[in-house]
Amino acid sequence: MALRCGRACQQYLLHLAQDNIDFRLPEIKALLSLRGKQFCPEENFKEKSPFWLLNGVSEEDVRGLMERTVCAKSAFELWGQGRTHNELQSSLRKYPLEKMAPFTQRESTYKINVYTFNKTLVFQERIKKIDTLEFLPFQGKVSLKNPDHIFFLLEDYGSDPNNIPDEPLHVYFGRWIADGQRELIRSHSVKKRHFIGNTSMEAGLSFIMANHARVKAHDLVCDPFVGSGSLLVACSHFGAYVCGTDIDYNIVHGIGKASRKNQKWRGPDENIRANLRQYGTEHLYIDVLVSDSSKAIWREGPLFDAVVTDPPYGIRESTRRTGSQKEIGKPPEDLSGESHVPVSMVYQLSDIFTDLLRFAAHYLVMGGRLVYWLPVYRPEYRDEIVPQHPCLRLVSNCEQTLSSHTSRRLITMEKVKEVEDSDELALLLDSRFRPYRGHNAFREKYFSGVSKRRGKAEQSSSSDGGTDPQSE
Ligand SMILES: C[S@@+](CC[C@H](N)C(=O)[O-])C[C@H]1O[C@@H](n2cnc3c(N)ncnc32)[C@H](O)[C@@H]1O
């Protein structure tokens, strides 16, 4: 499609990473909505493509987006595109000269890079492609080392590595604007983190969760199942004040058995505060408390801008809540070692999610978001089993496959109304809000085919060497 628009409809091109594919659209939508903008897909929009066009946004919006996204690699001001190089060239000839002018001046230097998706080109082939763009009105000198402006010719050879076409399926040309925050995945890798737990969330997904939650500077964010605080690390990176609770005394106080190989006990100062200090966000650390998330401890009323959390699924750690000796009827267990939950009883997964949604509905500010993981036994999955609450609207539901028969879904909900008595009644009486009990046997379902899918689970486990997912 040729580009025929003026300044008002400037298009931008996003180049997206090909991991966590399901999480990309909700991330980009959430980040654009933070700027009051919407993602307006093209008619033939392909969600799995590495290239998306952005319409109806400004360069400032795009820069703001790139300051946050971990799903997009780079963004470009689109000058032309086409299914063939001929189409690209005629599209480029239609791009207004006055829009090119600020970047083609005699005084400024430039360079052109060639990027190919799903194909590798040798140097000479790249040079040949650049030569076809000779007609562009560049007046300045080429500088390969330190150009004022960088341009990209991007070629898309499809997504099938076993069937790479000779010619690209689509080509784009544009001015590079900014890179995304993929570097955070490396810099915040759990491998190099001061304090980790058995289920520390990998860096990439932690940042994606913070983005789905639309966490921003000066927000107050709570993780009610805080563990080693990976989600607080990500949220504080975006400027939010962070706090959390965990039922496990040892993890909150950073004592007990270490989660790293070759280390028996946690060392001094292995705690969440030290993690934030490691990344320069200690000033945003409020505190973490030993507390059972099923029990209310917070002042009544809207308090948090976001609740971002990874509840236990009972694979690597038990799902427990506190109870009285009368309720439990047997002596407390597990008083030493890895976790320490003093007087506890089984906490069914269905109750965990019901309580979590109720917590979010009560304590989120209006428009605030709840982002959490829901473990799913795939053969039984239906959209209806995703927990609902009358005050929370489902925003997105993205699947991360763990094995052929299990996955977890990243659920994002937004508070749309304050809780009234009638909502409490609806939770009890309305079948839509009845908890799906099938979640409760997740542990048994998970282990039912463990040997078959061990290899795959290991593959899908954290790409940055973290100890998450809550699998194995
Ligand atoms: C999957 S882990 C969270 C991992 C965390 N996101 C991290 O990066 O380390 C779940 C946590 O929930 C805690 N937990 C389990 N039951 C709880 C309860 N009833 N109330 C609060 N925390 C609980 C566990 O101790 C565990 O640390």
XYZ file of C-alpha atoms and ligand atoms in Angstrom:
499
model
C 0.000 0.000 0.000
C 1.492 3.325 -1.020
C 1.853 6.039 1.538
C -0.015 9.203 0.588
C -0.460 11.223 3.694
C 0.604 14.510 5.144
C 2.061 15.233 8.565
C -1.245 14.402 10.300
C -1.133 10.737 9.384
C 2.544 9.966 9.675
C 2.967 6.243 10.142
C 5.531 4.632 12.395
C 6.923 1.135 12.164
C 7.550 -1.076 15.177
C 9.975 -3.947 14.995
C 8.933 -6.474 17.644
C 10.803 -9.265 19.386
C 9.560 -12.738 18.514
C 9.435 -14.074 22.071
C 6.442 -13.678 24.378
C 4.376 -13.054 21.227
C 1.021 -13.229 23.025
C 2.047 -10.487 25.432
C 3.026 -7.892 22.846
C -0.308 -6.411 21.820
C -1.584 -5.862 25.378
C 1.791 -4.304 26.238
C 1.758 -1.869 23.326
C -1.929 -1.060 23.929
C -1.320 -0.461 27.645
C 1.672 1.795 26.987
C -0.133 3.808 24.314
C -3.151 4.192 26.596
C -0.818 5.623 29.263
C -0.313 8.453 26.750
C -4.028 8.703 25.963
C -3.530 6.968 22.601
C -4.989 3.817 21.092
C -3.465 1.130 18.955
C -5.293 1.359 15.608
C -4.440 -1.792 13.635
C -4.231 -1.806 9.835
C -6.868 -3.738 7.920
C -4.518 -6.650 7.288
C -2.850 -6.494 10.718
C -1.008 -9.705 11.572
C -0.496 -9.990 15.303
C 2.337 -12.524 15.012
C 4.325 -10.439 12.514
C 7.604 -8.849 13.660
C 6.498 -5.569 12.018
C 3.513 -3.473 13.044
C 2.425 -0.080 11.771
C 1.407 2.597 14.249
C -1.133 5.218 13.186
C -2.549 8.246 14.956
C 0.455 8.806 17.212
C 3.194 11.416 17.337
C 6.951 10.899 17.374
C 6.842 11.899 21.040
C 4.323 9.102 21.697
C 6.585 6.647 19.923
C 9.600 7.762 21.964
C 7.530 7.435 25.166
C 6.467 3.944 24.115
C 10.057 2.896 23.416
C 11.159 4.146 26.849
C 8.937 1.455 28.341
C 8.455 -1.497 26.013
C 10.344 -4.754 26.389
C 8.359 -6.353 23.543
C 9.378 -3.938 20.767
C 12.998 -3.740 19.674
C 13.013 -0.551 17.614
C 10.743 2.096 16.154
C 11.023 3.956 12.835
C 9.387 6.879 11.124
C 8.021 5.108 8.047
C 8.978 6.712 4.740
C 7.773 3.936 2.472
C 6.754 0.301 2.222
C 5.655 -2.293 -0.309
C 5.369 -5.968 -1.162
C 8.324 -5.612 -3.541
C 11.270 -3.262 -3.909
C 9.496 -1.631 -6.835
C 6.468 -0.942 -4.679
C 8.733 0.407 -1.951
C 10.420 2.748 -4.405
C 7.168 4.179 -5.734
C 5.932 4.580 -2.166
C 9.149 6.418 -1.254
C 8.775 8.720 -4.264
C 5.385 9.735 -2.883
C 6.700 10.549 0.585
C 6.625 14.360 0.946
C 10.018 15.965 0.342
C 9.392 18.490 3.091
C 9.125 15.626 5.588
C 12.441 14.224 4.410
C 14.186 17.607 4.331
C 15.184 17.949 8.031
C 17.115 14.681 7.749
C 18.642 14.963 4.289
C 20.442 18.325 4.659
C 23.990 18.873 3.402
C 25.182 19.607 6.970
C 23.979 16.334 8.450
C 25.530 12.897 8.176
C 23.616 9.671 7.764
C 23.852 5.948 7.246
C 21.542 3.250 5.925
C 21.341 -0.185 7.585
C 19.727 -3.264 6.108
C 17.791 -5.538 8.445
C 16.392 -8.830 7.258
C 13.925 -10.966 9.182
C 14.250 -14.747 8.646
C 17.135 -14.447 6.179
C 20.822 -13.597 6.308
C 22.330 -11.538 3.505
C 26.020 -11.236 2.743
C 27.680 -7.832 2.753
C 27.601 -7.364 -1.040
C 23.886 -8.159 -1.184
C 23.235 -5.518 1.453
C 25.254 -2.917 -0.413
C 23.310 -3.721 -3.604
C 20.039 -3.127 -1.774
C 21.289 0.196 -0.408
C 22.350 1.238 -3.920
C 18.741 0.879 -5.128
C 17.873 3.780 -2.815
C 20.257 6.195 -4.563
C 17.333 8.302 -5.765
C 16.566 9.468 -2.204
C 17.515 13.152 -1.793
C 20.339 12.710 0.734
C 22.757 15.635 0.410
C 24.906 15.062 3.471
C 27.859 12.717 3.862
C 27.663 9.086 4.901
C 29.087 8.437 8.355
C 29.192 4.825 9.422
C 30.595 5.546 12.889
C 28.655 8.504 14.179
C 25.809 9.515 11.858
C 23.291 12.219 12.764
C 20.475 10.143 11.295
C 20.145 6.396 10.820
C 17.871 4.861 8.214
C 16.802 1.273 7.879
C 15.748 -0.849 4.950
C 13.821 -3.696 6.584
C 12.925 -6.876 4.743
C 10.427 -9.451 5.983
C 11.020 -12.976 4.643
C 8.105 -14.528 6.573
C 8.203 -16.689 9.639
C 8.950 -20.151 8.254
C 12.664 -20.918 8.612
C 12.201 -24.025 6.432
C 10.675 -22.111 3.579
C 12.544 -18.847 3.098
C 11.506 -17.118 -0.138
C 14.120 -15.649 -2.518
C 12.453 -12.260 -2.398
C 11.060 -10.617 0.733
C 7.305 -10.695 1.369
C 7.328 -7.077 2.494
C 9.864 -4.243 2.612
C 9.958 -1.049 4.638
C 12.181 2.008 4.722
C 12.266 4.492 7.556
C 14.207 6.725 9.901
C 15.246 5.056 13.133
C 13.730 6.817 16.121
C 14.514 4.762 19.210
C 15.177 1.298 20.586
C 13.000 -0.354 23.217
C 14.083 -1.612 26.621
C 15.197 -5.141 25.714
C 18.467 -4.403 27.495
C 16.552 -4.588 30.813
C 16.161 -8.330 30.302
C 19.937 -8.683 30.538
C 20.681 -5.994 33.098
C 17.985 -7.270 35.483
C 18.569 -10.975 34.883
C 17.721 -13.111 37.894
C 21.105 -14.808 37.384
C 22.884 -11.694 38.574
C 20.330 -10.640 41.175
C 21.440 -10.262 44.779
C 18.475 -12.084 46.325
C 16.367 -14.738 44.621
C 13.785 -17.310 45.658
C 12.670 -20.626 44.186
C 10.103 -18.969 41.955
C 11.661 -15.583 41.178
C 9.932 -14.203 38.098
C 12.225 -13.730 35.113
C 13.112 -10.155 34.235
C 11.397 -9.932 30.827
C 8.028 -11.125 32.101
C 8.298 -8.949 35.226
C 8.670 -5.845 33.047
C 5.847 -7.009 30.783
C 3.620 -7.378 33.873
C 4.521 -3.870 35.053
C 3.696 -2.569 31.574
C 0.364 -4.430 31.372
C -0.408 -2.865 34.767
C 0.452 0.587 33.350
C 2.683 1.251 36.352
C 4.081 4.778 36.292
C 6.138 7.195 38.377
C 4.762 7.926 41.887
C 2.233 5.081 41.736
C 1.839 2.838 44.743
C 2.052 -0.828 43.774
C 1.416 -3.879 45.937
C 2.396 -7.504 45.406
C 0.436 -9.591 47.939
C 2.509 -12.729 47.131
C 5.791 -10.886 46.984
C 8.334 -13.737 47.314
C 11.775 -12.392 46.402
C 10.210 -9.202 45.019
C 10.971 -9.537 41.288
C 7.766 -7.699 40.447
C 8.613 -4.900 42.865
C 11.976 -4.574 41.107
C 10.235 -4.107 37.741
C 7.559 -1.720 39.053
C 10.085 0.425 40.903
C 12.153 0.643 37.712
C 9.230 2.557 36.226
C 9.172 4.896 39.229
C 6.484 3.338 41.429
C 6.641 3.066 45.207
C 6.399 -0.602 46.057
C 5.293 -2.815 48.925
C 4.185 -6.376 49.425
C 3.260 -9.212 51.705
C 4.236 -12.856 51.929
C 3.157 -15.549 54.330
C 6.697 -16.931 54.480
C 8.693 -15.318 57.301
C 11.984 -16.578 55.861
C 11.556 -15.007 52.429
C 10.400 -11.674 53.842
C 13.383 -11.571 56.204
C 15.811 -13.031 53.683
C 16.887 -15.910 55.910
C 16.826 -19.699 55.672
C 17.937 -21.945 52.837
C 19.380 -20.269 49.753
C 17.760 -20.869 46.352
C 21.072 -20.779 44.473
C 23.033 -23.897 43.732
C 26.359 -24.009 45.627
C 24.990 -21.920 48.494
C 23.424 -23.489 51.567
C 22.025 -20.558 53.526
C 21.027 -17.045 52.499
C 23.735 -14.540 53.330
C 23.362 -11.292 55.280
C 21.429 -8.578 53.452
C 19.866 -11.013 50.973
C 16.465 -9.377 50.865
C 14.133 -7.381 48.642
C 15.420 -4.001 49.777
C 18.917 -5.048 48.711
C 17.537 -6.028 45.285
C 16.105 -2.553 44.790
C 19.387 -1.067 46.013
C 21.180 -3.151 43.361
C 19.114 -1.451 40.651
C 19.141 2.042 42.151
C 15.487 2.154 43.241
C 15.826 1.670 47.008
C 14.246 5.107 47.540
C 10.994 3.632 46.165
C 10.948 0.708 48.579
C 8.211 1.054 51.172
C 8.334 -2.301 52.935
C 7.303 -5.919 52.841
C 5.316 -7.568 55.620
C 4.863 -11.120 56.798
C 1.166 -11.516 56.244
C -1.413 -13.894 54.841
C -2.988 -12.331 51.770
C -6.331 -13.945 52.608
C -6.567 -11.724 55.702
C -7.256 -7.993 55.414
C -4.464 -5.891 56.897
C -4.775 -2.655 54.933
C -6.778 0.451 55.764
C -10.216 0.160 54.092
C -10.608 1.933 50.752
C -8.749 2.501 47.480
C -5.023 2.516 48.166
C -3.014 0.954 45.344
C -2.591 2.116 41.752
C -1.751 -1.427 40.725
C -1.662 -4.932 42.164
C 0.934 -6.987 40.318
C 1.475 -10.519 41.531
C 2.322 -14.143 40.919
C 0.284 -16.265 43.340
C 1.539 -19.744 44.256
C 0.230 -22.661 42.184
C 1.566 -25.229 44.619
C 4.222 -26.628 42.253
C 7.394 -25.322 43.854
C 5.871 -23.944 47.027
C 2.844 -24.878 49.044
C -0.342 -22.823 48.873
C -1.011 -22.044 52.515
C -2.970 -19.616 54.558
C -2.947 -18.997 58.258
C -5.526 -20.712 60.397
C -6.297 -21.267 64.029
C -5.319 -24.509 65.778
C -9.046 -25.339 65.834
C -9.343 -25.036 62.036
C -6.161 -26.983 61.432
C -6.631 -29.776 63.934
C -3.076 -31.043 63.571
C 0.350 -29.732 64.530
C 1.933 -27.064 62.301
C 4.312 -28.345 59.695
C 7.428 -27.107 57.939
C 8.850 -24.957 60.703
C 12.407 -24.945 59.435
C 14.398 -24.815 56.238
C 13.259 -23.289 52.990
C 9.961 -21.727 54.019
C 8.434 -20.865 57.337
C 4.663 -20.535 57.580
C 3.790 -20.783 61.263
C 0.268 -22.134 61.716
C -1.181 -22.890 58.365
C -3.829 -24.784 56.482
C -4.360 -25.607 52.807
C -5.314 -22.625 50.651
C -7.220 -23.838 47.585
C -6.201 -22.175 44.305
C -9.821 -21.242 43.582
C -9.929 -19.406 46.944
C -6.606 -17.694 46.223
C -8.015 -16.161 43.032
C -11.378 -15.249 44.577
C -9.556 -13.515 47.438
C -7.110 -11.829 45.053
C -9.883 -10.337 42.905
C -11.755 -9.229 46.006
C -8.541 -7.644 47.336
C -8.005 -5.799 44.035
C -11.633 -4.640 43.858
C -11.410 -3.189 47.370
C -7.929 -1.714 47.390
C -7.311 -0.546 43.810
C -7.984 3.052 42.889
C -10.525 3.522 40.085
C -8.885 2.602 36.785
C -6.111 0.776 38.652
C -5.013 -2.589 37.298
C -4.628 -6.089 38.667
C -2.089 -8.218 36.788
C -1.598 -11.837 37.860
C -0.817 -15.343 36.585
C -3.492 -18.010 36.419
C -2.281 -21.621 36.046
C -4.341 -23.570 33.547
C -4.807 -27.225 32.645
C -5.094 -26.727 28.901
C -7.534 -29.535 27.998
C -10.057 -27.995 30.404
C -9.465 -24.346 29.556
C -12.421 -22.166 28.560
C -12.512 -18.381 28.814
C -15.316 -18.737 31.376
C -12.977 -20.289 33.968
C -11.017 -17.038 34.270
C -12.156 -15.572 37.593
C -14.462 -12.559 37.343
C -15.536 -9.785 39.684
C -18.361 -7.273 39.174
C -15.984 -4.343 39.780
C -13.151 -5.548 37.521
C -13.110 -5.534 33.713
C -10.966 -8.076 31.898
C -8.404 -6.207 29.773
C -6.229 -9.020 28.444
C -5.573 -12.723 28.842
C -2.265 -14.001 27.408
C -1.119 -17.591 27.430
C 2.400 -18.791 28.179
C 2.631 -22.495 27.425
C 4.465 -24.567 30.026
C 3.862 -28.006 28.527
C 1.505 -29.768 26.127
C -1.165 -29.820 28.799
C -0.364 -26.953 31.155
C 0.093 -23.247 30.754
C -0.283 -20.090 32.717
C -2.229 -17.070 31.648
C -1.303 -13.506 32.408
C -4.590 -11.878 33.349
C -4.970 -8.101 33.373
C -8.076 -6.521 34.897
C -9.038 -2.925 35.487
C -11.160 -1.571 38.326
C -14.283 -0.009 36.829
C -16.449 0.595 39.905
C -16.292 0.770 43.672
C -17.514 -2.250 45.613
C -21.092 -2.007 46.895
C -23.071 -4.403 49.074
C -24.885 -5.671 45.974
C -21.529 -6.790 44.526
C -20.783 -8.908 47.588
C -24.229 -10.472 47.126
C -23.606 -11.053 43.403
C -20.345 -12.809 44.257
C -22.313 -15.244 46.370
C -25.351 -15.731 44.143
C -24.411 -15.012 40.523
C -23.082 -18.120 38.749
C -20.664 -15.967 36.672
C -18.683 -15.213 39.815
C -18.713 -18.740 41.207
C -15.091 -19.910 41.521
C -13.989 -22.613 39.100
C -12.910 -25.481 41.371
C -10.967 -27.180 38.570
C -8.000 -24.908 39.378
C -7.600 -26.738 42.675
C -6.224 -29.921 41.211
C -3.622 -28.046 39.124
C -0.728 -29.651 40.988
C -2.018 -33.195 40.286
C -2.795 -32.332 36.652
C 0.594 -30.695 36.282
C 2.468 -33.759 37.519
C 0.263 -36.252 35.686
C 2.408 -35.999 32.551
C 5.569 -34.579 34.022
C 8.009 -37.065 32.544
C 6.528 -36.624 29.054
C 6.875 -32.897 29.019
C 9.929 -32.303 31.175
C 12.074 -31.418 28.180
C 9.591 -28.866 26.931
C 9.111 -27.262 30.338
C 12.841 -26.827 30.638
C 12.885 -25.165 27.244
C 10.135 -22.738 28.158
C 11.602 -21.961 31.562
C 13.114 -18.555 32.000
C 15.301 -17.377 29.171
C 17.469 -15.324 31.508
C 18.254 -18.188 33.828
C 15.670 -17.279 36.462
C 14.069 -19.889 38.647
C 10.547 -19.200 37.351
C 8.152 -20.587 35.992
C 6.750 -22.291 39.040
C 7.420 -25.551 37.320
C 9.744 -28.544 37.629
C 5.190 -17.740 43.039
S 5.766 -17.107 44.504
C 6.036 -15.431 44.135
C 7.351 -15.242 43.497
C 7.707 -13.800 43.319
N 6.960 -13.201 42.227
C 9.198 -13.651 43.063
O 9.571 -13.118 42.021
O 9.989 -14.132 43.884
C 4.372 -17.079 45.520
C 4.628 -16.570 46.922
O 3.379 -16.557 47.605
C 3.646 -16.810 48.952
N 2.370 -17.223 49.584
C 1.767 -18.434 49.553
N 0.597 -18.380 50.223
C 0.455 -17.107 50.668
C -0.533 -16.421 51.400
N -1.628 -17.053 51.858
N -0.365 -15.090 51.644
C 0.745 -14.440 51.211
N 1.730 -15.053 50.531
C 1.587 -16.359 50.254
C 4.718 -17.880 48.939
O 5.420 -17.878 50.165
C 5.560 -17.422 47.768
O 6.641 -16.638 48.187
